[in-house]
Coordinates of C-alpha atoms and ligand atoms in Angstrom, one line a residue:
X1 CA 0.0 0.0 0.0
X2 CA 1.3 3.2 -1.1
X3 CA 1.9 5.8 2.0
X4 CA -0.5 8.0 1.3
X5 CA -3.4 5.7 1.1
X6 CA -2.1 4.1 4.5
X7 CA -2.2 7.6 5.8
X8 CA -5.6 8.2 4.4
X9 CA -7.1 4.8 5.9
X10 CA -5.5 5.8 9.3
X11 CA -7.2 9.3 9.8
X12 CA -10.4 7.5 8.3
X13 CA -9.9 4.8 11.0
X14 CA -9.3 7.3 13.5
X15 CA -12.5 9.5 12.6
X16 CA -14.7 6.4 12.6
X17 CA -12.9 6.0 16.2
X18 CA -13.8 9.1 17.3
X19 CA -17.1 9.5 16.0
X20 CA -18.7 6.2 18.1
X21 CA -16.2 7.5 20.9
X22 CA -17.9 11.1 21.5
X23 CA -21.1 8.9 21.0
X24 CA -20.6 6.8 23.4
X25 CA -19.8 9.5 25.7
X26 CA -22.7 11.1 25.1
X27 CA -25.2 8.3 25.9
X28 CA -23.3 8.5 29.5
X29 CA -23.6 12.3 29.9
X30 CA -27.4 12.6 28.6
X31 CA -29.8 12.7 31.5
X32 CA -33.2 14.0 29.8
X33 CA -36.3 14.7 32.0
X34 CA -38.9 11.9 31.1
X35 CA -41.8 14.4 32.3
X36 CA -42.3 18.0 33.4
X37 CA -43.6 17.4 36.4
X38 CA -43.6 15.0 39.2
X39 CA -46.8 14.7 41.8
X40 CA -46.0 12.2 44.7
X41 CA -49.0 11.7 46.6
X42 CA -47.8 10.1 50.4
X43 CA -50.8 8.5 52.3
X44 CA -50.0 7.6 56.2
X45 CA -50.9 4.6 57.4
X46 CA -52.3 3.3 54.0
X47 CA -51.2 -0.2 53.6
X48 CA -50.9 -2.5 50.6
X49 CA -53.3 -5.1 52.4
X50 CA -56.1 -2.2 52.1
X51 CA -56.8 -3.4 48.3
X52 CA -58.2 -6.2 49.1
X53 CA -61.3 -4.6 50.2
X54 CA -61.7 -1.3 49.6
X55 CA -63.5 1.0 46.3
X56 CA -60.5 2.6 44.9
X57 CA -61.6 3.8 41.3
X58 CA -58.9 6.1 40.9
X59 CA -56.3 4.0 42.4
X60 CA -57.0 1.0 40.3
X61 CA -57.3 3.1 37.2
X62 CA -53.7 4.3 37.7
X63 CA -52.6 1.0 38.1
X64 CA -54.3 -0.6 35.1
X65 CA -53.0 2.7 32.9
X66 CA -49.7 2.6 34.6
X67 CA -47.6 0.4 36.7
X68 CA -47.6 0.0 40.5
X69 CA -46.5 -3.1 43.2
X70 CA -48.2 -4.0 45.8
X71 CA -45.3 -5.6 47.4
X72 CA -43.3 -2.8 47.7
X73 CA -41.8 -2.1 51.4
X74 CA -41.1 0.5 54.3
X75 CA -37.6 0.6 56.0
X76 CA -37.9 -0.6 59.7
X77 CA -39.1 0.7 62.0
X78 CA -42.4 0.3 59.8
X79 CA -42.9 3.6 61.7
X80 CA -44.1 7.5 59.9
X81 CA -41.1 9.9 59.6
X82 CA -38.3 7.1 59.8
X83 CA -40.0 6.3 56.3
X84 CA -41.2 9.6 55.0
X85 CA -37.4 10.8 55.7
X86 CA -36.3 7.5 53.7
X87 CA -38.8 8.5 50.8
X88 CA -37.8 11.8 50.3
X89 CA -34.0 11.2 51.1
X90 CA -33.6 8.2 48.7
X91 CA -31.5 6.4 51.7
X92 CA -31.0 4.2 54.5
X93 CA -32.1 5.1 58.2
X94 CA -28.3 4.1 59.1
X95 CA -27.5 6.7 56.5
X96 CA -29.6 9.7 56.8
X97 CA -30.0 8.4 60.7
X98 CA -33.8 9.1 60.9
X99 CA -34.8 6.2 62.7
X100 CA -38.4 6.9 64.7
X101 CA -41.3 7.6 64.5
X102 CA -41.2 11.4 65.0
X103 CA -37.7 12.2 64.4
X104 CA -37.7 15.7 63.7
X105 CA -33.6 15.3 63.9
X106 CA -31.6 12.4 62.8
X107 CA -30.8 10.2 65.9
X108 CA -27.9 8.7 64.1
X109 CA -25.7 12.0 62.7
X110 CA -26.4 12.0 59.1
X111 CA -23.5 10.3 57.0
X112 CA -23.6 13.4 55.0
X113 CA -25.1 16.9 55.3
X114 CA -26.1 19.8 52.7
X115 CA -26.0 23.3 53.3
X116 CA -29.1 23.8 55.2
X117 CA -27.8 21.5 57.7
X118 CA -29.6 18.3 56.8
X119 CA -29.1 14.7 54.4
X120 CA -29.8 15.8 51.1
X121 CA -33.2 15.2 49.7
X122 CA -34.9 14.9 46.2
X123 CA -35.4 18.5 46.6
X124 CA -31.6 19.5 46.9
X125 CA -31.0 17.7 43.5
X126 CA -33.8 20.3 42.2
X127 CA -32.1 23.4 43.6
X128 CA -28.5 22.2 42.5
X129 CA -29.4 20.9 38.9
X130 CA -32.3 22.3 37.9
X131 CA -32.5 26.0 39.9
X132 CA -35.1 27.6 38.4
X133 CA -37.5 24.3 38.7
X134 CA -40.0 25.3 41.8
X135 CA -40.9 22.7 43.9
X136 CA -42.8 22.1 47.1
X137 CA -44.5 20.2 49.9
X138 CA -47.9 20.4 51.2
X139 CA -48.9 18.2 53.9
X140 CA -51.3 17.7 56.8
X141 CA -49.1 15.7 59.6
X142 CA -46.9 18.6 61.0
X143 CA -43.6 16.3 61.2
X144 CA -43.1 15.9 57.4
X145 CA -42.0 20.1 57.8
X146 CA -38.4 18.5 59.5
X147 CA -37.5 16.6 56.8
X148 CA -36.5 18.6 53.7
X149 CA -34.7 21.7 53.1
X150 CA -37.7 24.8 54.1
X151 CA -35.4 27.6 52.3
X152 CA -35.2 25.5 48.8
X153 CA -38.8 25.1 48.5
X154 CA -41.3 27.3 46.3
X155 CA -44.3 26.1 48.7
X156 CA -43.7 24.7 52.5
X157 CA -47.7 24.3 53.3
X158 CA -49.1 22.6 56.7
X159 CA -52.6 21.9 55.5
X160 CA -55.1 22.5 59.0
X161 CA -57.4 19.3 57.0
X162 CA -56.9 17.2 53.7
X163 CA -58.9 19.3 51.9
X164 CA -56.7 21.6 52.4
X165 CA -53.8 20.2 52.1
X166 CA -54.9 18.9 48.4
X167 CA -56.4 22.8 47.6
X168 CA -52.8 24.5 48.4
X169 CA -51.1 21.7 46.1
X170 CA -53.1 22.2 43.1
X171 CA -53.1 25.7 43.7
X172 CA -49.4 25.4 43.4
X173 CA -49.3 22.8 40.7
X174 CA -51.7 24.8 38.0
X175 CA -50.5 28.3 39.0
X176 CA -46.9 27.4 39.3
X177 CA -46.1 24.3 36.8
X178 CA -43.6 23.0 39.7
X179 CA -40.9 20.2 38.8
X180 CA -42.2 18.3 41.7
X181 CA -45.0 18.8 44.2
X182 CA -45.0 16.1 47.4
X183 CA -48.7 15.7 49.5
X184 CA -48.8 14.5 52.5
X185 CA -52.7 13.2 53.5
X186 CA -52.6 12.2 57.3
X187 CA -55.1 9.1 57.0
X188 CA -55.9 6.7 57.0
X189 CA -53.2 6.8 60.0
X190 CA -54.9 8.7 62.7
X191 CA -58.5 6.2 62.0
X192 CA -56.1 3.5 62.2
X193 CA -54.4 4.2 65.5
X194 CA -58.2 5.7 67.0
X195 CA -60.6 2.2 65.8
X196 CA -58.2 0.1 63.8
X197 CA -56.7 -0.6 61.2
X198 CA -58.9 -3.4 58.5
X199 CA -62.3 -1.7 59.8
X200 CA -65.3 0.0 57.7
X201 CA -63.7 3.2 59.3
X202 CA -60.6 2.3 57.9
X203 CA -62.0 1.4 54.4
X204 CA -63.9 4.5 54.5
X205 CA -60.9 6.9 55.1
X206 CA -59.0 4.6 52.3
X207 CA -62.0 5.2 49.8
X208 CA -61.8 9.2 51.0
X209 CA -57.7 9.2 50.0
X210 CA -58.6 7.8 46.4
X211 CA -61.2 10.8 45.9
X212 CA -58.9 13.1 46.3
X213 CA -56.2 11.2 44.4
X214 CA -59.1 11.5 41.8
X215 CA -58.8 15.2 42.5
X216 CA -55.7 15.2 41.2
X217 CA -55.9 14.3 38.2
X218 CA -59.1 15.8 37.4
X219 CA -56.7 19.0 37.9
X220 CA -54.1 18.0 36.5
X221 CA -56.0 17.1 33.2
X222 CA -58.0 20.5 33.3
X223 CA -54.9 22.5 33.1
X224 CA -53.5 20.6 30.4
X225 CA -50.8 19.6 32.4
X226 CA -51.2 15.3 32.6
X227 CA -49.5 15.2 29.5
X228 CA -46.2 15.9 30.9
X229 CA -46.6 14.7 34.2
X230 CA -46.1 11.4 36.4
X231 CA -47.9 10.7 39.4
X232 CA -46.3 8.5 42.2
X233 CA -49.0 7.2 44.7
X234 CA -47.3 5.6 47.9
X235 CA -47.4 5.0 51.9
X236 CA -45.1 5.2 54.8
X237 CA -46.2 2.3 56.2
X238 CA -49.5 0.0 57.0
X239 CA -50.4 -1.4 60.1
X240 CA -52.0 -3.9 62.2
X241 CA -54.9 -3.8 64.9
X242 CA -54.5 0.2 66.4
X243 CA -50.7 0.5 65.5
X244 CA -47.5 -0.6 63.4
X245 CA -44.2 -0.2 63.4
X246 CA -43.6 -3.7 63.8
X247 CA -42.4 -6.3 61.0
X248 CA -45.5 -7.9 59.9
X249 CA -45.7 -7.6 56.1
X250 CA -49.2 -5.8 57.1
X251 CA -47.3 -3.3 58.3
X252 CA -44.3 -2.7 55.6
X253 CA -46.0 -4.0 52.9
X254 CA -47.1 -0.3 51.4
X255 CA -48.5 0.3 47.8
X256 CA -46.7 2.0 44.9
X257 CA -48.4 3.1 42.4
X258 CA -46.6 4.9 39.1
X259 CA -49.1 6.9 36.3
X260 CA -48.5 9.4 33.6
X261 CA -46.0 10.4 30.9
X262 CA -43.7 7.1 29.6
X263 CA -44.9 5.2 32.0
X264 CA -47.0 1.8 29.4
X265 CA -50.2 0.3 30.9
X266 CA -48.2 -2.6 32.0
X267 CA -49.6 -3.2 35.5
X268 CA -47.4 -5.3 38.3
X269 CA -44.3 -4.8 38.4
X270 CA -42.0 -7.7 39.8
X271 CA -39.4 -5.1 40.8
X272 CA -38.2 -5.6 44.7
X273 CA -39.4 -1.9 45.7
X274 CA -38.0 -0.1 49.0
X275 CA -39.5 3.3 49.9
X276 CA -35.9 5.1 49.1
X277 CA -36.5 3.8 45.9
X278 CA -39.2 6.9 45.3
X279 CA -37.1 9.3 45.5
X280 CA -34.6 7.8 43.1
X281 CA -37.5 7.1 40.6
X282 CA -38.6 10.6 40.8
X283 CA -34.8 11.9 40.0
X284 CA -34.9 9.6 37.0
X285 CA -38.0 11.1 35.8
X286 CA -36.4 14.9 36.2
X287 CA -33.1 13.8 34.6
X288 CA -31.1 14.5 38.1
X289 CA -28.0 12.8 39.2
X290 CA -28.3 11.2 42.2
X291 CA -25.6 11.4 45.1
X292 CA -23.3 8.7 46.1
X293 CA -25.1 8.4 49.9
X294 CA -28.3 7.7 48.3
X295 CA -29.2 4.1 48.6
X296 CA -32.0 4.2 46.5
X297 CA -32.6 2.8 42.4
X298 CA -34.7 4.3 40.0
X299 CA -37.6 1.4 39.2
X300 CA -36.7 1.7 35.4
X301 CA -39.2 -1.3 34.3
X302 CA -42.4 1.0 35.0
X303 CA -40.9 2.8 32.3
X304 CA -41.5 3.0 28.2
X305 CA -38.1 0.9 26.7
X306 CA -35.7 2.5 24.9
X307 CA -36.2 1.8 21.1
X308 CA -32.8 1.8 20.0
Ligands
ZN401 ZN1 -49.2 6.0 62.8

């Protein structure tokens, strides 16, 4: 082979070389939002065991348009903010050392801390990727207010009923197309711990939750917004006679429900769900990169496949 066709085959090789290089680079580096907004709906106290029974149009309907488990499970204790801290934090209790009930400070110092002094949530990947996103958190139980970062979020509400709880979220979500909204309803915890949990009572504050996770959407479809938006229905925990925190599957075994933008109508999911895995799913869904101390896995088979 004359010289200058070796040379010309060499920088050919090389551009060839280069070319499926920078491409492979930049499948690694792209991190595209699947959805424009994320709505996590948290329900205390509302336990996987509670489909059984109960009316829950709105419920099943995201689950037979989306995907959900209802296998998926709380850390222990099988107690509230231990898992609502786990949810939001995408870790481990011996990592982000919220381990009871009501911590409203880690009991175990936090294996690593942001700058507003606490383990970094979903909501710190927000501010430090995706700054001008708003984001925010209404909820009813007063404890959920410990365990995210107030001075990042757009709305920090502490709904006096569910009602209003639910009225100050969509207020937020139609007015100001937020990245990610989190509710917090209250039941059906507080009818679980007052008559029990498996009761009509129970079943009635159940069927009450799925109205207003019907509310939701209604919204969410009347602004034009459900097009570009994935809902993530979920629980801290279920329970068991006028209590939990125990390790009965009754009482970790919590639904998880995922609806919306790229996620198929494929229904159960066989994916091994933890609670920490929420809040890994909902930075996949806004393209965020998720921290080393984060324990937590994005539950990629709810969504649509890649073609290529
Ligand atoms: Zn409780």
């Amino acid at each position: 082979m004359p010289n200058s066709i070796k040379h010309l085959t060499f920088i050919v090789m090389l551009m060839i070389g280069l070319a499926s290089f920078s491409q492979a680079a930049e499948k690694v580096e792209k991190k595209e939002a699947l959805a424009k907004h994320v709505i996590l709906v948290g329900s205390d106290g509302f336990g996987a065991y509670a489909f059984e029974k109960a009316k829950v149009p709105h419920l099943r309907k995201m689950m037979e348009e989306g995907a959900y488990s209802l296998k998926a499970r709380s850390v222990l204790p099988s107690s509230s903010a231990v898992n609502w801290a786990s949810m939001l934090m995408g870790s481990d209790p011996v990592l982000h050392g919220y381990t009871e009930w009501g911590s409203e400070t880690p009991e175990i110092p936090s294996r690593v801390v942001g700058e507003t002094g606490i383990f970094p949530t979903i909501f710190s990947l927000l501010e430090k990727q995706r700054p001008d996103a708003k984001k925010g958190v209404s909820y009813t139980w007063e404890g959920i207010g410990h365990l995210f970062e107030k001075p990042w979020v757009d709305l920090d509400y502490n709904g006096y009923s569910e009602e209003n709880t639910l009225e100050k979220a969509l207020e937020f979500i139609t007015q100001e197309k937020p990245a990610l909204t989190s509710i917090h309803f209250n039941e059906p915890d507080s009818i679980g711990h007052e008559i029990g949990h498996d009761t009509p009572q129970y079943y009635e504050k159940v069927e009450m939750i799925d109205g207003l996770v019907g509310k939701v959407i209604e919204a969410l479809e009347e602004s034009n917004m459900m097009k570009d938006s994935v809902i993530i229905f979920t629980a801290d925990h279920g329970g068991i006679g006028k209590g939990h925190g125990g390790q009965t599957l009754v009482e970790m075994e919590i639904p998880w429900i995922i609806y919306g933008k790229n996620i198929p109508a494929q229904g159960e999911l066989e994916f091994p769900i933890i609670t920490y895995d929420t809040a890994a799913t909902i930075a996949y869904v806004l393209g965020l990169e998720t921290p080393d101390v984060w324990r937590g896995k994005p539950v990629i088979d709810a969504f649509e496949k890649e073609s290529d």
